XYZ file of C-alpha atoms in Angstrom:
67
model
C 28.635 11.156 18.145
C 26.158 13.573 19.691
C 23.542 12.972 16.982
C 23.656 9.200 17.542
C 23.209 9.619 21.260
C 20.281 12.007 20.757
C 18.537 9.564 18.367
C 19.063 6.715 20.809
C 17.522 8.849 23.589
C 14.486 9.658 21.432
C 13.993 5.991 20.522
C 14.287 5.007 24.184
C 11.735 7.648 25.152
C 9.270 6.520 22.472
C 9.472 2.943 23.789
C 8.433 3.938 27.311
C 4.708 4.489 26.508
C 2.159 4.266 23.662
C 1.758 8.080 23.563
C -1.696 7.902 22.016
C -2.292 11.550 22.913
C 0.852 12.845 21.225
C 0.954 15.051 18.153
C 1.121 13.802 14.571
C 4.925 13.545 14.516
C 4.863 11.259 17.554
C 2.098 9.158 15.988
C 4.205 8.682 12.844
C 7.228 7.754 14.952
C 5.138 5.186 16.823
C 3.963 3.503 13.564
C 0.869 5.325 12.359
C 1.478 4.283 8.763
C 3.145 0.940 9.517
C 1.717 -2.138 7.867
C 0.698 -4.208 10.888
C 0.295 -7.959 10.669
C -0.911 -9.116 14.089
C -4.259 -8.450 15.731
C -2.689 -6.578 18.635
C -0.656 -4.319 16.288
C -3.682 -3.628 14.107
C -5.776 -2.742 17.176
C -3.132 -0.300 18.435
C -2.790 1.278 15.027
C -6.577 1.756 14.629
C -6.756 3.235 18.123
C -3.917 5.593 17.278
C -5.668 6.703 14.045
C -9.018 7.188 15.808
C -7.497 9.348 18.570
C -5.601 11.452 16.025
C -8.762 11.913 13.952
C -10.677 13.038 17.064
C -7.968 15.474 18.031
C -7.966 16.950 14.531
C -11.725 17.432 14.620
C -11.533 19.163 18.004
C -8.722 21.434 16.712
C -10.719 22.396 13.614
C -13.804 23.201 15.749
C -11.616 25.354 17.996
C -10.205 27.201 15.001
C -13.699 27.887 13.661
C -14.676 29.410 17.015
C -11.568 31.600 17.039
C -12.076 32.863 13.474
């Protein structure tokens, strides 16, 4: 069906790159809250968390300037 094809396309797209600079939804889809077991997976997850945290701080600072 169309929904199955769309989901397959989304999964294929997510596998192309790490997308560290994506929004929160992309980070969750890439495994932000996944329980990693290997060193490489843990490193990628921590990097993903740190980048998301930095982006959130920058966004909050921008909102404070605008308000």
